[in-house]
Tab-separated table of C-alpha atoms in Angstrom:
chain	number	residue	atom	x	y	z
A	5	UNK	CA	-46.650	46.411	7.163
A	6	UNK	CA	-45.513	50.056	7.287
A	7	UNK	CA	-49.103	51.272	7.560
A	8	UNK	CA	-49.828	48.902	10.432
A	9	UNK	CA	-46.658	49.978	12.283
A	10	UNK	CA	-47.584	53.643	11.776
A	11	UNK	CA	-51.120	53.171	13.099
A	12	UNK	CA	-49.820	51.218	16.091
A	13	UNK	CA	-47.327	53.978	16.896
A	14	UNK	CA	-49.995	56.690	16.677
A	15	UNK	CA	-52.372	54.743	18.928
A	16	UNK	CA	-49.615	54.138	21.459
A	17	UNK	CA	-48.619	57.812	21.565
A	18	UNK	CA	-52.155	59.084	22.097
A	19	UNK	CA	-52.874	56.448	24.734
A	20	UNK	CA	-49.597	57.133	26.527
A	21	UNK	CA	-50.111	60.890	26.472
A	22	UNK	CA	-53.299	60.570	28.474
A	23	UNK	CA	-52.263	57.815	30.806
A	24	UNK	CA	-48.496	57.760	31.379
A	25	UNK	CA	-47.883	61.333	32.483
A	26	UNK	CA	-48.453	62.469	36.049
A	27	UNK	CA	-52.222	62.370	35.980
A	28	UNK	CA	-54.144	65.520	36.924
A	29	UNK	CA	-50.992	67.531	37.666
A	30	UNK	CA	-52.291	70.654	35.917
A	31	UNK	CA	-55.773	70.483	37.463
A	32	UNK	CA	-54.826	69.460	41.009
A	33	UNK	CA	-55.887	71.824	43.783
A	34	UNK	CA	-53.708	70.081	46.364
A	35	UNK	CA	-50.615	67.843	46.218
A	36	UNK	CA	-52.753	64.846	47.200
A	37	UNK	CA	-54.654	65.093	43.909
A	38	UNK	CA	-51.515	64.772	41.781
A	39	UNK	CA	-51.339	61.356	40.148
A	40	UNK	CA	-54.998	60.550	40.868
A	41	UNK	CA	-56.927	59.876	37.666
A	42	UNK	CA	-60.406	61.273	37.274
A	43	UNK	CA	-63.494	59.106	36.825
A	44	UNK	CA	-63.478	59.932	33.102
A	45	UNK	CA	-59.878	58.769	32.760
A	46	UNK	CA	-60.598	55.538	34.605
A	47	UNK	CA	-63.597	54.805	32.402
A	48	UNK	CA	-61.420	54.744	29.285
A	49	UNK	CA	-58.455	53.117	30.987
A	50	UNK	CA	-57.168	50.217	28.953
A	51	UNK	CA	-53.591	50.467	30.109
A	52	UNK	CA	-52.223	47.005	29.444
A	53	UNK	CA	-49.075	45.775	27.705
A	54	UNK	CA	-49.496	44.983	24.038
A	55	UNK	CA	-50.092	41.248	23.809
A	56	UNK	CA	-47.728	39.089	21.798
A	57	UNK	CA	-49.264	37.564	18.725
A	58	UNK	CA	-49.395	33.806	18.370
A	59	UNK	CA	-46.500	32.395	16.357
A	60	UNK	CA	-46.822	28.862	15.066
A	61	UNK	CA	-43.610	26.837	15.135
A	62	UNK	CA	-44.101	26.061	11.436
A	63	UNK	CA	-43.947	29.774	10.651
A	64	UNK	CA	-40.457	30.162	12.121
A	65	UNK	CA	-38.138	29.788	9.149
A	66	UNK	CA	-34.967	30.785	11.023
A	67	UNK	CA	-34.131	31.294	14.693
A	68	UNK	CA	-31.076	32.171	16.761
A	69	UNK	CA	-30.945	32.466	20.553
A	70	UNK	CA	-28.629	35.175	21.867
A	71	UNK	CA	-27.522	36.490	25.245
A	72	UNK	CA	-26.618	40.173	25.601
A	73	UNK	CA	-25.031	42.473	28.171
A	74	UNK	CA	-26.628	45.876	28.724
A	75	UNK	CA	-23.920	47.905	30.485
A	76	UNK	CA	-25.380	50.691	32.609
A	77	UNK	CA	-22.343	52.969	32.234
A	78	UNK	CA	-23.552	53.860	28.734
A	79	UNK	CA	-25.649	57.012	28.535
A	80	UNK	CA	-28.359	55.410	26.390
A	81	UNK	CA	-28.925	52.852	29.171
A	82	UNK	CA	-29.296	55.418	31.987
A	83	UNK	CA	-33.136	55.128	32.063
A	84	UNK	CA	-32.669	51.549	33.272
A	85	UNK	CA	-30.238	52.566	36.029
A	86	UNK	CA	-31.575	55.799	37.531
A	87	UNK	CA	-32.829	56.903	39.999
A	88	UNK	CA	-30.672	55.066	42.525
A	89	UNK	CA	-31.431	57.378	45.474
A	90	UNK	CA	-35.166	57.324	46.213
A	91	UNK	CA	-35.032	59.488	49.346
A	92	UNK	CA	-35.277	62.776	47.459
A	93	UNK	CA	-37.598	61.854	44.596
A	94	UNK	CA	-41.276	61.054	44.096
A	95	UNK	CA	-42.564	57.525	44.611
A	96	UNK	CA	-43.563	57.263	40.933
A	97	UNK	CA	-39.879	57.330	39.860
A	98	UNK	CA	-38.051	54.051	40.396
A	99	UNK	CA	-35.252	52.278	38.554
A	100	UNK	CA	-35.681	48.891	36.907
A	101	UNK	CA	-33.931	46.999	39.725
A	102	UNK	CA	-36.195	48.500	42.401
A	103	UNK	CA	-39.250	47.623	40.316
A	104	UNK	CA	-38.102	44.020	39.947
A	105	UNK	CA	-37.239	43.598	43.629
A	106	UNK	CA	-40.470	45.207	44.841
A	107	UNK	CA	-42.607	42.885	42.747
A	108	UNK	CA	-40.570	39.800	43.581
A	109	UNK	CA	-41.125	40.572	47.262
A	110	UNK	CA	-44.869	41.202	46.924
A	111	UNK	CA	-45.338	38.079	44.810
A	112	UNK	CA	-46.403	39.715	41.546
A	113	UNK	CA	-43.326	38.267	39.838
A	114	UNK	CA	-43.449	34.558	40.609
A	115	UNK	CA	-41.119	32.967	38.076
A	116	UNK	CA	-37.495	33.637	39.052
A	117	UNK	CA	-34.678	31.234	38.291
A	118	UNK	CA	-31.003	30.652	38.947
A	119	UNK	CA	-29.978	30.666	35.265
A	120	UNK	CA	-31.204	31.668	31.830
A	121	UNK	CA	-32.269	28.110	30.996
A	122	UNK	CA	-34.945	28.182	33.730
A	123	UNK	CA	-33.611	24.933	35.188
A	124	UNK	CA	-34.120	25.691	38.900
A	125	UNK	CA	-36.658	28.012	40.467
A	126	UNK	CA	-35.515	30.362	43.217
A	127	UNK	CA	-37.417	31.761	46.155
A	128	UNK	CA	-37.324	35.170	47.788
A	129	UNK	CA	-35.308	33.648	50.626
A	130	UNK	CA	-32.677	32.423	48.151
A	131	UNK	CA	-32.384	35.875	46.604
A	132	UNK	CA	-32.088	37.683	49.927
A	133	UNK	CA	-29.254	35.375	50.958
A	134	UNK	CA	-27.316	36.449	47.850
A	135	UNK	CA	-27.978	40.145	48.421
A	136	UNK	CA	-26.845	40.550	52.026
A	137	UNK	CA	-23.559	39.913	53.838
A	138	UNK	CA	-23.237	40.201	57.601
A	139	UNK	CA	-19.755	40.667	59.104
A	140	UNK	CA	-18.483	41.026	62.639
A	141	UNK	CA	-15.649	43.425	63.419
A	142	UNK	CA	-12.596	42.393	65.436
A	143	UNK	CA	-14.038	43.942	68.601
A	144	UNK	CA	-17.217	41.973	68.019
A	145	UNK	CA	-15.223	38.759	67.643
A	146	UNK	CA	-13.455	39.492	70.927
A	147	UNK	CA	-16.840	39.884	72.609
A	148	UNK	CA	-18.005	36.619	71.096
A	149	UNK	CA	-14.881	34.742	72.184
A	150	UNK	CA	-15.313	36.146	75.697
A	151	UNK	CA	-18.803	34.673	75.823
A	152	UNK	CA	-20.476	38.070	75.718
A	153	UNK	CA	-23.332	39.197	73.503
A	154	UNK	CA	-21.998	40.936	70.412
A	155	UNK	CA	-22.973	44.622	70.373
A	156	UNK	CA	-24.925	45.844	67.361
A	157	UNK	CA	-22.348	48.491	66.497
A	158	UNK	CA	-19.821	45.710	65.879
A	159	UNK	CA	-22.040	43.986	63.316
A	160	UNK	CA	-21.590	45.308	59.767
A	161	UNK	CA	-24.332	44.614	57.252
A	162	UNK	CA	-23.599	44.988	53.535
A	163	UNK	CA	-26.490	44.865	51.085
A	164	UNK	CA	-26.746	45.025	47.307
A	165	UNK	CA	-28.742	48.099	46.268
A	166	UNK	CA	-29.757	49.675	42.969
A	167	UNK	CA	-26.512	51.665	42.931
A	168	UNK	CA	-24.511	48.408	42.826
A	169	UNK	CA	-26.172	47.093	39.668
A	170	UNK	CA	-23.545	47.183	36.928
A	171	UNK	CA	-25.431	45.715	33.984
A	172	UNK	CA	-28.389	43.642	32.875
A	173	UNK	CA	-28.154	40.432	30.953
A	174	UNK	CA	-30.937	39.533	28.612
A	175	UNK	CA	-31.795	36.395	26.695
A	176	UNK	CA	-33.863	36.609	23.552
A	177	UNK	CA	-34.742	34.859	20.327
A	178	UNK	CA	-34.253	36.347	16.890
A	179	UNK	CA	-36.558	34.623	14.424
A	180	UNK	CA	-37.778	35.067	10.860
A	181	UNK	CA	-41.569	34.905	10.606
A	182	UNK	CA	-42.323	33.583	7.125
A	183	UNK	CA	-45.970	34.636	7.320
A	184	UNK	CA	-45.076	38.275	7.874
A	185	UNK	CA	-41.766	37.965	6.027
A	186	UNK	CA	-39.675	39.837	8.570
A	187	UNK	CA	-37.061	39.284	11.250
A	188	UNK	CA	-38.383	39.735	14.795
A	189	UNK	CA	-37.044	39.623	18.317
A	190	UNK	CA	-38.686	38.176	21.431
A	191	UNK	CA	-37.156	38.902	24.839
A	192	UNK	CA	-37.371	35.838	27.093
A	193	UNK	CA	-35.316	36.463	30.231
A	194	UNK	CA	-33.768	39.318	32.182
A	195	UNK	CA	-31.201	39.352	34.988
A	196	UNK	CA	-29.714	42.202	37.074
A	197	UNK	CA	-25.953	41.805	37.523
A	198	UNK	CA	-23.920	43.091	40.469
A	199	UNK	CA	-20.609	42.335	42.191
A	200	UNK	CA	-20.592	39.284	44.436
A	201	UNK	CA	-21.694	40.627	47.820
A	202	UNK	CA	-18.994	38.564	49.568
A	203	UNK	CA	-16.226	40.282	47.583
A	204	UNK	CA	-17.813	43.646	46.857
A	205	UNK	CA	-15.059	45.538	48.709
A	206	UNK	CA	-12.227	44.094	46.616
A	207	UNK	CA	-10.627	45.922	43.688
A	208	UNK	CA	-12.183	43.804	40.932
A	209	UNK	CA	-15.020	41.668	42.298
A	210	UNK	CA	-16.658	39.036	40.115
A	211	UNK	CA	-19.962	40.028	38.533
A	212	UNK	CA	-22.833	37.611	39.093
A	213	UNK	CA	-26.455	37.563	37.887
A	214	UNK	CA	-28.580	37.919	41.021
A	215	UNK	CA	-31.544	36.074	39.525
A	216	UNK	CA	-33.221	35.509	36.165
A	217	UNK	CA	-36.782	36.672	35.533
A	218	UNK	CA	-38.993	35.022	32.924
A	219	UNK	CA	-39.817	38.198	31.020
A	220	UNK	CA	-43.397	37.421	29.845
A	221	UNK	CA	-44.336	36.859	33.494
A	222	UNK	CA	-43.069	40.329	34.446
A	223	UNK	CA	-44.627	42.345	31.608
A	224	UNK	CA	-47.651	43.525	33.599
A	225	UNK	CA	-45.593	45.101	36.397
A	226	UNK	CA	-42.987	46.460	33.984
A	227	UNK	CA	-45.747	48.121	31.992
A	228	UNK	CA	-47.065	49.871	35.088
A	229	UNK	CA	-43.599	51.194	36.011
A	230	UNK	CA	-42.276	54.087	33.933
A	231	UNK	CA	-38.737	55.022	32.965
A	232	UNK	CA	-37.655	58.607	32.405
A	233	UNK	CA	-37.953	60.052	28.920
A	234	UNK	CA	-35.105	62.550	28.504
A	235	UNK	CA	-36.789	64.199	25.489
A	236	UNK	CA	-40.287	64.624	26.925
A	237	UNK	CA	-40.979	64.088	30.622
A	238	UNK	CA	-44.748	64.233	30.056
A	239	UNK	CA	-44.495	61.039	28.019
A	240	UNK	CA	-42.413	58.496	29.956
A	241	UNK	CA	-41.899	55.040	28.503
A	242	UNK	CA	-42.865	51.933	30.413
A	243	UNK	CA	-40.030	49.510	31.109
A	244	UNK	CA	-41.947	46.920	29.099
A	245	UNK	CA	-41.879	49.255	26.099
A	246	UNK	CA	-38.208	50.153	26.584
A	247	UNK	CA	-37.164	46.493	26.615
A	248	UNK	CA	-39.504	45.194	23.918
A	249	UNK	CA	-38.648	48.011	21.512
A	250	UNK	CA	-34.938	47.633	22.344
A	251	UNK	CA	-34.430	51.248	23.450
A	252	UNK	CA	-31.058	50.327	24.906
A	253	UNK	CA	-27.626	49.347	23.726
A	254	UNK	CA	-26.374	45.847	24.329
A	255	UNK	CA	-23.739	43.556	22.893
A	256	UNK	CA	-23.905	39.809	22.428
A	257	UNK	CA	-21.709	37.810	24.765
A	258	UNK	CA	-23.083	34.375	23.889
A	259	UNK	CA	-25.095	32.643	21.199
A	260	UNK	CA	-26.485	29.140	21.031
A	261	UNK	CA	-23.888	26.950	19.362
A	262	UNK	CA	-22.652	23.410	19.023
A	263	UNK	CA	-20.002	23.977	21.707
A	264	UNK	CA	-22.505	23.971	24.572
A	265	UNK	CA	-23.477	27.623	24.077
A	266	UNK	CA	-19.980	28.761	24.988
A	267	UNK	CA	-19.407	32.456	25.566
A	268	UNK	CA	-17.389	34.640	23.231
A	269	UNK	CA	-14.825	35.226	25.993
A	270	UNK	CA	-14.073	31.481	26.005
A	271	UNK	CA	-12.737	31.419	22.455
A	272	UNK	CA	-11.683	35.081	22.113
A	273	UNK	CA	-9.839	35.679	25.362
A	274	UNK	CA	-7.979	38.695	26.745
A	275	UNK	CA	-8.953	40.972	23.875
A	276	UNK	CA	-11.973	43.190	24.443
A	277	UNK	CA	-11.841	44.745	20.988
A	278	UNK	CA	-11.935	41.377	19.235
A	279	UNK	CA	-14.790	40.275	21.503
A	280	UNK	CA	-16.818	43.322	20.442
A	281	UNK	CA	-16.025	42.612	16.792
A	282	UNK	CA	-17.153	39.021	17.250
A	283	UNK	CA	-20.394	40.299	18.788
A	284	UNK	CA	-20.937	42.514	15.740
A	285	UNK	CA	-20.202	39.558	13.444
A	286	UNK	CA	-22.987	37.558	15.113
A	287	UNK	CA	-25.395	40.502	14.750
A	288	UNK	CA	-24.499	40.856	11.072
A	289	UNK	CA	-25.032	37.131	10.538
A	290	UNK	CA	-28.564	37.405	11.928
A	291	UNK	CA	-29.393	40.571	9.965
A	292	UNK	CA	-27.932	39.173	6.754
A	293	UNK	CA	-30.377	36.268	6.799
A	294	UNK	CA	-33.296	38.661	6.324
A	295	UNK	CA	-31.433	40.647	3.664
A	296	UNK	CA	-30.498	37.484	1.794
A	297	UNK	CA	-34.179	36.501	1.591
A	298	UNK	CA	-34.700	39.314	-0.918
A	299	UNK	CA	-31.425	38.914	-2.823
A	300	UNK	CA	-31.579	37.137	-6.139
């Protein structure tokens, strides 16, 4: 297993080195040539996300569904948040939220839902209604009441942008594969979370998931988009790699349970420290299952 993981890592590094960096930047004779791959590079291009292996239900000895919060205030999670201002940066640098929204709008991400259980599909029109708030100032209301056309300067439009994203919520399954005898994780859903646009100007607005994306459906576009690698800018990671390899810090806020999948905050209330400790207890419970398999 260690040999296979090592070979996979080496292959990924060498492939990424040739394909993920700004192509042709050292050989370009004009700015227009930067980022344009040569014919030789295209001929060996096999830049696709690593496919998931088939897992038979009979091979799953243990499984636990968890929901996590990935708070973007934490430094380790910055590659998911930045850049938030795209006016002064190249078009190849975009944050995760902009990548998701762009591909939802162009139809490359088709499966978006209103919750993590994928109960109701949402459309682009539904999402846009939750992202924008249009207000009329008092002067505009006076114009309206007087039967006049409301001037544009009296109409205030508030829109959720990448800078407003506070966290991501992810849903995934921890499972023990008895064929390979190891604990694995499969990410299933992802949701950007922002303040409610209707109360965004208040002191402590409620945080709401804007929409849930079925992660396997979004892997292609997330593989094409790159996040910033703080240690080596010539080797950026794809968002698909960042999320699948868990290069972020998150804490569990809910697990599947007999109480209707209640959240930790429902039975450990008004105590953030104890909620974090409960999250760690759930993580330890999952990890201990694998350790206990080899304990006699």
